[in-house]
PDB file of C-alpha atoms in Angstrom:
ATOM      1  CA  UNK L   1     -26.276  20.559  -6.220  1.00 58.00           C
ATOM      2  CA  UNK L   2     -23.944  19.587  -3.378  1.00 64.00           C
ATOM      3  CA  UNK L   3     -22.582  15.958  -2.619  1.00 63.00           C
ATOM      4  CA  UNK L   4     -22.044  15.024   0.635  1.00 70.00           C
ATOM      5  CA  UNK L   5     -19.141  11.953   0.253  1.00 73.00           C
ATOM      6  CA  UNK L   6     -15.656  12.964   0.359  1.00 73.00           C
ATOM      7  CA  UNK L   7     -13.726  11.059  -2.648  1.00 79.00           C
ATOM      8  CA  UNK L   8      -9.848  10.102  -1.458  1.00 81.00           C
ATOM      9  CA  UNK L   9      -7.677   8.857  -4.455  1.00 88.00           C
ATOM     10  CA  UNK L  10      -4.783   6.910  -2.154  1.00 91.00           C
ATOM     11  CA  UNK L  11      -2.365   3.915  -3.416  1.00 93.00           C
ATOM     12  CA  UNK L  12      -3.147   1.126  -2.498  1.00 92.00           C
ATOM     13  CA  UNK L  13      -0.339   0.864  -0.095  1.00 93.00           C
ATOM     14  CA  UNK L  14      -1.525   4.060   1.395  1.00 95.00           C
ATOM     15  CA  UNK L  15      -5.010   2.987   1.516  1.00 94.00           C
ATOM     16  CA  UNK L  16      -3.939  -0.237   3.356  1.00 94.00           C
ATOM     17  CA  UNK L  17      -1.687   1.037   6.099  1.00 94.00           C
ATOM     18  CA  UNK L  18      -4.333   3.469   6.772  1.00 93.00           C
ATOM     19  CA  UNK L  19      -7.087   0.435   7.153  1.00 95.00           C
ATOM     20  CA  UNK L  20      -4.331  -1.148   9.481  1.00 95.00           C
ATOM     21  CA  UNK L  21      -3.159   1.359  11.216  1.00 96.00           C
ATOM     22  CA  UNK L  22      -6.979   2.379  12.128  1.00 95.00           C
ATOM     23  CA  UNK L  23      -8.363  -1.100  12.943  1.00 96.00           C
ATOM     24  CA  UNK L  24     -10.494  -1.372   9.776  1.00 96.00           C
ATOM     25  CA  UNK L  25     -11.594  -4.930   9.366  1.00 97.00           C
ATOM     26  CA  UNK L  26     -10.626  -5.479   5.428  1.00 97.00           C
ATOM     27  CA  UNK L  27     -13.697  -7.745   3.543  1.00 96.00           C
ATOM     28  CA  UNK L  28     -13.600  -8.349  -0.370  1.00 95.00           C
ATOM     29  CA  UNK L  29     -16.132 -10.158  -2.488  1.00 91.00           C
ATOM     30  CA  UNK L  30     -14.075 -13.218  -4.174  1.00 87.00           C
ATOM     31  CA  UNK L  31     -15.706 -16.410  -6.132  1.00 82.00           C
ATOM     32  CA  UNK L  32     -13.559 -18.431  -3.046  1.00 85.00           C
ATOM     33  CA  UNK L  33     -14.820 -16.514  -0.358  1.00 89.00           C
ATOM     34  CA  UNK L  34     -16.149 -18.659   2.812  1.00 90.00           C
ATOM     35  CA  UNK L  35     -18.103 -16.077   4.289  1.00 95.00           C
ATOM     36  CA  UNK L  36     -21.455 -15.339   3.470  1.00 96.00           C
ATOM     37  CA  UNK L  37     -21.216 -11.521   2.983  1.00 96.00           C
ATOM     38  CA  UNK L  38     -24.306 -11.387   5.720  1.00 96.00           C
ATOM     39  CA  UNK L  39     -22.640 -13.163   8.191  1.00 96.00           C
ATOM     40  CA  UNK L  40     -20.023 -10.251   7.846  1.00 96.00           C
ATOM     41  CA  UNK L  41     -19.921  -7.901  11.082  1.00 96.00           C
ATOM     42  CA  UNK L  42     -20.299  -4.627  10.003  1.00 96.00           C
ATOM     43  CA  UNK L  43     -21.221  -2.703  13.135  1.00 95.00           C
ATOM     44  CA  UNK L  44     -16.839  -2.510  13.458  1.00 95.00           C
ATOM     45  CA  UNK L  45     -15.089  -0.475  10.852  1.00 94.00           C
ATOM     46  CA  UNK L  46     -15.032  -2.118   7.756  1.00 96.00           C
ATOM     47  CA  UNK L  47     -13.441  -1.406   4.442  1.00 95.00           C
ATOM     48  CA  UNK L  48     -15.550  -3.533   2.110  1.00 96.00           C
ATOM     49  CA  UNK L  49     -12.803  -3.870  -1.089  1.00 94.00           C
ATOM     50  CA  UNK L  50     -15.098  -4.689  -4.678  1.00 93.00           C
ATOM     51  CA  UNK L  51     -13.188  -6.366  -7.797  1.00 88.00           C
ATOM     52  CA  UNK L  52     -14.131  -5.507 -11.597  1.00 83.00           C
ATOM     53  CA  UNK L  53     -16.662  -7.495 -12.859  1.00 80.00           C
ATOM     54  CA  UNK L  54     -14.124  -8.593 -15.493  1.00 80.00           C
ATOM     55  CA  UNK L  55     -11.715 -10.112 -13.732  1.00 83.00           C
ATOM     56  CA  UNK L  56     -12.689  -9.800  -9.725  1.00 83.00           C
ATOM     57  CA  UNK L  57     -10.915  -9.052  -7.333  1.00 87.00           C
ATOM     58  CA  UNK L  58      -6.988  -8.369  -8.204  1.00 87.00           C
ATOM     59  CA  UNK L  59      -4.830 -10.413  -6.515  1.00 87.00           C
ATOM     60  CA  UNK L  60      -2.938  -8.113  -5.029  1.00 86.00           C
ATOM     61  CA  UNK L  61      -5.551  -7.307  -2.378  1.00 90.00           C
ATOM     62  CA  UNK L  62      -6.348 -10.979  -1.583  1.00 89.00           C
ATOM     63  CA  UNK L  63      -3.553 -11.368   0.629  1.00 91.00           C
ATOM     64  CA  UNK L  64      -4.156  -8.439   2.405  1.00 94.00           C
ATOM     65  CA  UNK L  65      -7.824  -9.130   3.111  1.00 95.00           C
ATOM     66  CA  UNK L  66      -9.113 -10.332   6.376  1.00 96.00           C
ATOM     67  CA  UNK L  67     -11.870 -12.089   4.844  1.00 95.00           C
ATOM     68  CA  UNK L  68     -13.320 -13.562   1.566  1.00 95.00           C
ATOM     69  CA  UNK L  69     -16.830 -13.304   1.043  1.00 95.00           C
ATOM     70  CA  UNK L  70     -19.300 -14.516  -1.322  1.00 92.00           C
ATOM     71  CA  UNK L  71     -22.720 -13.666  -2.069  1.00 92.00           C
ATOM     72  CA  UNK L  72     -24.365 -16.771  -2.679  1.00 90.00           C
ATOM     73  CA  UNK L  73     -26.026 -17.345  -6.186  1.00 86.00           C
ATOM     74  CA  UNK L  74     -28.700 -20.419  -7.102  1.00 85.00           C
ATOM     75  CA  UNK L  75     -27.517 -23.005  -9.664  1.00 82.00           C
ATOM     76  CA  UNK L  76     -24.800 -21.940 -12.456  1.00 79.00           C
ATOM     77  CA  UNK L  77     -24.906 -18.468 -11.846  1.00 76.00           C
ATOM     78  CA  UNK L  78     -21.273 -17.290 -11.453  1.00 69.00           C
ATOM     79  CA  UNK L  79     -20.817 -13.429 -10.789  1.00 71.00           C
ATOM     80  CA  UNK L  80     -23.126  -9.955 -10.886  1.00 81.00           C
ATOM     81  CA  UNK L  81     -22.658  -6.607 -11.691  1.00 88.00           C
ATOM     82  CA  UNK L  82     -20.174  -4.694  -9.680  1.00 92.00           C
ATOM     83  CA  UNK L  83     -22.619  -2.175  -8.832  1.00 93.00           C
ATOM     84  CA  UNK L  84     -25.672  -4.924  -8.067  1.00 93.00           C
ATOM     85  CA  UNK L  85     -23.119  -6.460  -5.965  1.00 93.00           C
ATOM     86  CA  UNK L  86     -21.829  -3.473  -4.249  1.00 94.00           C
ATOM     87  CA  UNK L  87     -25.541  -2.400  -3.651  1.00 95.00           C
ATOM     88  CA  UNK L  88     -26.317  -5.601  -2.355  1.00 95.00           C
ATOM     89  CA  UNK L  89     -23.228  -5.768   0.246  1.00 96.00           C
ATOM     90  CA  UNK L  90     -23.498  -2.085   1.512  1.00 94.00           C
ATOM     91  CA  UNK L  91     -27.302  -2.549   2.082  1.00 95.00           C
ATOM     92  CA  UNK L  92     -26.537  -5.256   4.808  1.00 96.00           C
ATOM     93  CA  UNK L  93     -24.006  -3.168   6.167  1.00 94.00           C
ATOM     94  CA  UNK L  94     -26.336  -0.404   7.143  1.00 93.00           C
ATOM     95  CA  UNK L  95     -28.981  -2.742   7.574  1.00 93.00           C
ATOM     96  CA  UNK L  96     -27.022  -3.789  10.626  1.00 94.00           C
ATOM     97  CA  UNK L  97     -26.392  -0.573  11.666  1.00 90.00           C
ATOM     98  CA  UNK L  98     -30.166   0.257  11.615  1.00 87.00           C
ATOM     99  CA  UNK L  99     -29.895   2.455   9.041  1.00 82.00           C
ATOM    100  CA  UNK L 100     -27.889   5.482  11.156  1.00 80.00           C
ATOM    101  CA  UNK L 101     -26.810   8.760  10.000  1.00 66.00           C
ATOM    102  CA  UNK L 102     -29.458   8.395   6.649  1.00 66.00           C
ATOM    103  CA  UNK L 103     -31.657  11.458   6.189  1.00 59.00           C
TER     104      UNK L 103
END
């Protein structure tokens, strides 16, 4: 079996001037985000940044994020999974890509 996905363990300061330095726009789900995560542009380079389902989003990357998003949730429902809401986020994104580069 051979994976395709090249796995990069950076620190977070190495991570970020590498988003910055390369234009990435930087989007992270947070329970104050404004942003509908749909209304999100991801036809530019975007790093989409996911928090623990624990405790979110550290806070350490909040200030460094271009924008807050939310994925919006009916009546007292206050957070998902990590990995529904990672599915959920990166399914738009290629959505608005059409899908490219999937075999």
């Amino acid at each position: 079996l051979k994976f395709s996905i090249n796995i990069i363990n950076l620190e977070k300061s190495d991570l970020l001037n590498y988003l910055k330095s390369n234009n990435f726009n930087i989007v992270g789900t947070h329970t104050n985000g404004k942003k509908n995560y749909s209304s999100v542009d991801y036809k530019q380079k975007t790093a989409i940044i996911m928090g623990s389902e624990a405790k979110g989003l550290e806070k350490e990357w909040e200030k460094d994020l271009d924008e807050k998003i939310k994925i919006p949730m009916k009546n007292n429902i206050d957070s998902l999974n990590v990995s529904v809401s990672t599915a959920i986020v990166l399914y738009e994104s290629l959505r608005q890509n059409k899908f490219n580069n999937l075999s």
